[in-house]
Coordinates of C-alpha atoms and ligand atoms in Angstrom, one line a residue:
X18 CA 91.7 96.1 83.2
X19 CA 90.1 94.5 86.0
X20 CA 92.9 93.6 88.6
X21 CA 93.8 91.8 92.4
X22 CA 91.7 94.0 93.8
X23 CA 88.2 93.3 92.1
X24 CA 86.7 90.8 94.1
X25 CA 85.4 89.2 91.0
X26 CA 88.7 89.3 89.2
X27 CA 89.7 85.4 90.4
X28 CA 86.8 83.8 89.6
X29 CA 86.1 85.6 86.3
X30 CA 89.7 84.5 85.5
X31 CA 89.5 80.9 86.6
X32 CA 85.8 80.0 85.6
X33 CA 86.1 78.1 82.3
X34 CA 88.8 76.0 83.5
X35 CA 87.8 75.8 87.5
X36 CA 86.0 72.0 87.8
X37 CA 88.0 70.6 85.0
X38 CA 91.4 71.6 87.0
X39 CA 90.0 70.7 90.2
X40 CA 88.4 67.6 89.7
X41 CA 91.0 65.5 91.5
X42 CA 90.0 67.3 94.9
X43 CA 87.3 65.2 96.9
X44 CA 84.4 67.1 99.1
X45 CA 83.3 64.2 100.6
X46 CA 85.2 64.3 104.0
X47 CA 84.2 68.2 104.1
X48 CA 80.7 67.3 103.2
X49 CA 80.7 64.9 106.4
X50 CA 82.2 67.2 108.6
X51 CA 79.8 70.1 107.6
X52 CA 76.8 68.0 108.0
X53 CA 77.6 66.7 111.4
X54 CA 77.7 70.5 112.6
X55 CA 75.0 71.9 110.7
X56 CA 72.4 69.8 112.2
X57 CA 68.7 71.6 111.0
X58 CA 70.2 74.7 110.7
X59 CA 70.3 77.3 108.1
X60 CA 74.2 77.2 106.3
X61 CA 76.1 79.5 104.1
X62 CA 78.9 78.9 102.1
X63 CA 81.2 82.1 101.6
X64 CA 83.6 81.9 98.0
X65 CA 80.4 79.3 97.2
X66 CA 82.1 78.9 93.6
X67 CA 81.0 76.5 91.3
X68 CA 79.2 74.4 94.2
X69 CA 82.0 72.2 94.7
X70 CA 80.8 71.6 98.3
X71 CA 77.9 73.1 98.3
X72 CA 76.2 70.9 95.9
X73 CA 76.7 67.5 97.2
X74 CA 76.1 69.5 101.0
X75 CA 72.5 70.2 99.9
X76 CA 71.9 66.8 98.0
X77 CA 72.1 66.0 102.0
X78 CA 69.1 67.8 102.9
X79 CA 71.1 70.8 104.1
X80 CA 69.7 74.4 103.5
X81 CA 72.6 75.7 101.8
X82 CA 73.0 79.4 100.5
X83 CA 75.9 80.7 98.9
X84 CA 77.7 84.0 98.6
X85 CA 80.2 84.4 95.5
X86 CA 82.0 87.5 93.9
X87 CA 82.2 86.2 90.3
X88 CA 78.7 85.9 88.4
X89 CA 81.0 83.5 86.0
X90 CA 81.2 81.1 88.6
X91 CA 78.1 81.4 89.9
X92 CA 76.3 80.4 86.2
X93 CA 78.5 77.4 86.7
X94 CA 76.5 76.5 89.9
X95 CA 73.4 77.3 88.6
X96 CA 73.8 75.1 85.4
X97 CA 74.6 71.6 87.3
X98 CA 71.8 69.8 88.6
X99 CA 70.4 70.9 92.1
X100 CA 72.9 74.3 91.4
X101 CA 69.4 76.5 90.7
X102 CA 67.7 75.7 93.9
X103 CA 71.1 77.0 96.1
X104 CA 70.1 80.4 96.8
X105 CA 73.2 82.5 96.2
X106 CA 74.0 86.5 96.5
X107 CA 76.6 88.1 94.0
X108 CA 78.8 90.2 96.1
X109 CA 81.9 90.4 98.7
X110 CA 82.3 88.0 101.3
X111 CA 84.0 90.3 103.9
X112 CA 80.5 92.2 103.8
X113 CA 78.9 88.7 103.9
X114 CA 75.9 90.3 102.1
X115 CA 73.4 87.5 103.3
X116 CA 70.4 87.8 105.7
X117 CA 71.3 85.6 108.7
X118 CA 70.6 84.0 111.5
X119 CA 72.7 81.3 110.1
X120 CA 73.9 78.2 112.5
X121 CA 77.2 77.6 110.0
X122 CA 78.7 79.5 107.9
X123 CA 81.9 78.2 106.7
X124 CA 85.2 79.0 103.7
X125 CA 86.5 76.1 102.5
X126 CA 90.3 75.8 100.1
X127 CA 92.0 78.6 101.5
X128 CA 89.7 81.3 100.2
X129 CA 89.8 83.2 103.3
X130 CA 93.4 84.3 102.1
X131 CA 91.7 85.7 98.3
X132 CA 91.1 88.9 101.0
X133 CA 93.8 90.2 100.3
X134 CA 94.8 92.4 103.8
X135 CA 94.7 91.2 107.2
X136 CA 91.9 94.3 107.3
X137 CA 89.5 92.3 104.9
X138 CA 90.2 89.2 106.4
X139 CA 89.4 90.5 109.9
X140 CA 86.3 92.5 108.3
X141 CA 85.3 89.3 107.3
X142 CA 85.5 87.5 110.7
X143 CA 83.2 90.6 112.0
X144 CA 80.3 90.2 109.4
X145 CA 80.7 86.7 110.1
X146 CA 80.0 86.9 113.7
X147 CA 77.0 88.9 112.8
X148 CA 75.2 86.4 110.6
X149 CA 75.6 83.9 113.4
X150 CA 72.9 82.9 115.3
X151 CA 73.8 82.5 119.1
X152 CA 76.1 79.0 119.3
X153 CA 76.6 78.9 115.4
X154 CA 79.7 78.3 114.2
X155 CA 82.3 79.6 111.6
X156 CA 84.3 76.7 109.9
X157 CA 87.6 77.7 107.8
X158 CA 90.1 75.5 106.0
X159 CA 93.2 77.3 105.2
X160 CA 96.8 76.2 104.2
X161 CA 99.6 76.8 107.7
X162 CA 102.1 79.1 105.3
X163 CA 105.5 76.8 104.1
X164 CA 107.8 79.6 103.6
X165 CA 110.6 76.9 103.1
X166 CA 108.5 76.7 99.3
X167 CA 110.3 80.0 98.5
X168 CA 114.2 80.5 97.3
X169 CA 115.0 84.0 97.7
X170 CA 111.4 84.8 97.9
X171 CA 110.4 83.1 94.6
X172 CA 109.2 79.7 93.1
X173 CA 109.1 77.6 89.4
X174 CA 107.3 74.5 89.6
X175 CA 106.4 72.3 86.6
X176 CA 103.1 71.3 87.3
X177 CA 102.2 68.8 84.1
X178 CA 104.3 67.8 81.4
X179 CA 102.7 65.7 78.7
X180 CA 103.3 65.0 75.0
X181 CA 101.4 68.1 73.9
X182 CA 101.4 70.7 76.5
X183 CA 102.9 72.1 79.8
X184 CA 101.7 73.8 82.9
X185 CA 104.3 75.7 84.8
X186 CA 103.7 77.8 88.3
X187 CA 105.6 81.0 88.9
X188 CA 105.1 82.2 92.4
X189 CA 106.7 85.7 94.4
X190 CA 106.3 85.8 97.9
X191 CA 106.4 89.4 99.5
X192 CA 107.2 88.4 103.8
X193 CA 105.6 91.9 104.4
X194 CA 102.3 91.9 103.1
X195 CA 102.5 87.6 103.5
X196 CA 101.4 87.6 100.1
X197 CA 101.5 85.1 97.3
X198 CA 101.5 86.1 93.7
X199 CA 101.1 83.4 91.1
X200 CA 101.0 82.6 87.6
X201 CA 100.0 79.3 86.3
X202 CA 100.7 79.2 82.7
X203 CA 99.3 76.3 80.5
X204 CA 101.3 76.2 77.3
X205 CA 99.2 73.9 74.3
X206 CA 98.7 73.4 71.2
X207 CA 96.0 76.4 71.2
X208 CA 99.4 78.8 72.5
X209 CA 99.6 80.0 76.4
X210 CA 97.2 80.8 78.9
X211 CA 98.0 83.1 81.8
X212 CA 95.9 82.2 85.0
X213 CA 96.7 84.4 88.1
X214 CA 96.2 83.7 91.7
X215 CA 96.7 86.4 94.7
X216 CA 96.6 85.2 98.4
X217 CA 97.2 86.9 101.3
X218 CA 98.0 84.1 104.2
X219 CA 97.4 84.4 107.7
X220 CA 99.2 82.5 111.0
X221 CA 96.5 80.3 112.7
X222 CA 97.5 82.5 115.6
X223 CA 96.6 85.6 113.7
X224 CA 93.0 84.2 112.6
X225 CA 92.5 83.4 116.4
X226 CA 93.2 86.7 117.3
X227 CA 91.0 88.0 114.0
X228 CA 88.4 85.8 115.7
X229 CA 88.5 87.0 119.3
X230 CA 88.1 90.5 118.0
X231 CA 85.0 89.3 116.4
X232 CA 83.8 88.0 119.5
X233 CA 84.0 84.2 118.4
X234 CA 86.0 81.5 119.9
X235 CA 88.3 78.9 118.7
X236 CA 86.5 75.6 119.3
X237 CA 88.4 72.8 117.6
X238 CA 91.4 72.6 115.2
X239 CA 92.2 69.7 112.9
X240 CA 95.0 68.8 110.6
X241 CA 92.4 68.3 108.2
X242 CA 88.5 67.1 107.7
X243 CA 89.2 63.7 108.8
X244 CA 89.3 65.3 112.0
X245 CA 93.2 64.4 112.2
X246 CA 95.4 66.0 115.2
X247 CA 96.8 69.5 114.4
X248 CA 100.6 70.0 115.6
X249 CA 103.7 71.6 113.9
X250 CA 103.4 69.1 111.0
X251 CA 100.5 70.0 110.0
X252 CA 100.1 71.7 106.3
X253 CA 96.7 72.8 106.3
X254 CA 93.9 73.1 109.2
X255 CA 90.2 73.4 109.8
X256 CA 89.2 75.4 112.4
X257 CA 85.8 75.7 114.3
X258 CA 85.0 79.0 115.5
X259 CA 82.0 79.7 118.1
X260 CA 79.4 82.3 118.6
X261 CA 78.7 82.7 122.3
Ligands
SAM27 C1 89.3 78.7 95.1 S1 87.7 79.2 94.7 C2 86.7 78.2 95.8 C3 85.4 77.8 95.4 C4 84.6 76.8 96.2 N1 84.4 77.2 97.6 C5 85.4 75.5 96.2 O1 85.9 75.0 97.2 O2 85.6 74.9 95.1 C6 87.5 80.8 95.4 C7 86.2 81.4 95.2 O3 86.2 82.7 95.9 C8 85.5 83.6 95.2 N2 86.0 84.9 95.7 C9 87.2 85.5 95.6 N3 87.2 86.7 96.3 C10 85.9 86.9 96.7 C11 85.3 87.9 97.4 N4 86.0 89.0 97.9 N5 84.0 87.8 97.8 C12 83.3 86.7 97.3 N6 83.8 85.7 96.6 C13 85.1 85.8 96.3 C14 85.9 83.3 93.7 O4 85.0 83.9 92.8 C15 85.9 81.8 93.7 O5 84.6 81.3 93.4

């Protein structure tokens, strides 16, 4: 049985259901950032998915290309209108197996934690850097870890109740390897569905340092793509990493 470690193992898992369950997220203020930095350039999307971003990037007039794991997700891209003409690889983004120079490359919803060691993630900051033409930029968006989430280094959280069906999320968090281990378990009237999420999270501090080592420099941080102030509140952030 494929497992944690197949790079294609969350997207194979998560395919059928992926749009439909995250329909209620909004690319539009990523879409805005992302054009104001890509300018003419060339732009690839790492963890491209289903074209979530992607798609309404290159409806733009952006020259997107996409890198993606899971061939599942990847026929979803292809099948929506405009989804054909993205260019995508099939492979793993730490190698970013794409032909740069590239002026952006950027990792949107936390998938720069679905690496699952700070080796891969750090891997993936070095290929990065070496797509990059010189002064392109690396964009991430990744969740600032809430350990307060976790009693005793577990969480149950009802996620939908309705008539007919529930969804429940059962989460272990391991402090050692900062990883998350999730279930989210639908329970309908066609039985129950297992649906399993690994992440390993990262410190902003540590991704700066991951960065360094790559040779690329923090350039701006937001609390979010509205370009809001990042301080200790802050749950999430998007950071803007520069090639010299
Ligand atoms: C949470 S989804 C995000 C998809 C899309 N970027 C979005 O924002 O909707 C994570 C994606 O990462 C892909 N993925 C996970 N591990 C990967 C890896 N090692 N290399 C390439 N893609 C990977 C999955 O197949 C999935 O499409």
């Amino acid at each position: 049985m494929a497992d944690f470690d197949d790079p294609a193992f969350y997207g194979d898992c998560w395919a059928g259901v992926y749009d439909e369950q995250h329909a209620w997220m909004d690319p539009a203020p990523a879409v805005e950032f992302l054009t104001g930095l890509a300018a003419d350039r060339r732009v690839l999307e790492l963890a491209v998915g289903t074209g979530r971003v992607a798609l309404p990037l290159a409806a733009c007039g952006i020259a997107v290309e996409g890198v993606d794991a899971s061939a599942a997700m990847v026929d979803r891209l292809r099948a929506k209108p405009g989804g054909a003409s993205i260019p995508v690889v099939i492979g793993d983004m730490a190698q970013v197996p794409a032909a740069g120079p590239f002026g952006l490359v950027y990792l949107v919803f936390n998938s720069l934690f679905g690496l699952l060691s700070q080796a891969r993630q750090a891997e993936c900051f070095g290929n990065v850097a070496r797509v990059l033409g010189p002064g392109g930029v690396f964009v991430i968006e990744c969740f600032v870890p809430d350990l307060t989430r976790f009693d005793r280094g577990q969480r149950v959280q009802a996620r939908t109740v309705t008539e007919d069906s529930a969804i429940l999320e059962l989460s272990c968090h391991d402090a050692v390897q900062q990883r998350i281990t999730t279930q989210i378990i639908t329970f309908d009237g066609h039985g129950t569905h297992l649906r399993p999420v690994a992440l390993r999270y990262s410190w902003p501090s540590e991704l700066d340092l991951m960065a360094q080592q790559a040779d690329l420099q923090l350039r701006d941080r937001y609390g979010g793509w509205d370009r809001q102030p990042f301080d200790s509140a802050s749950r999430g952030h998007v950071s803007v990493y520069q090639r010299p």
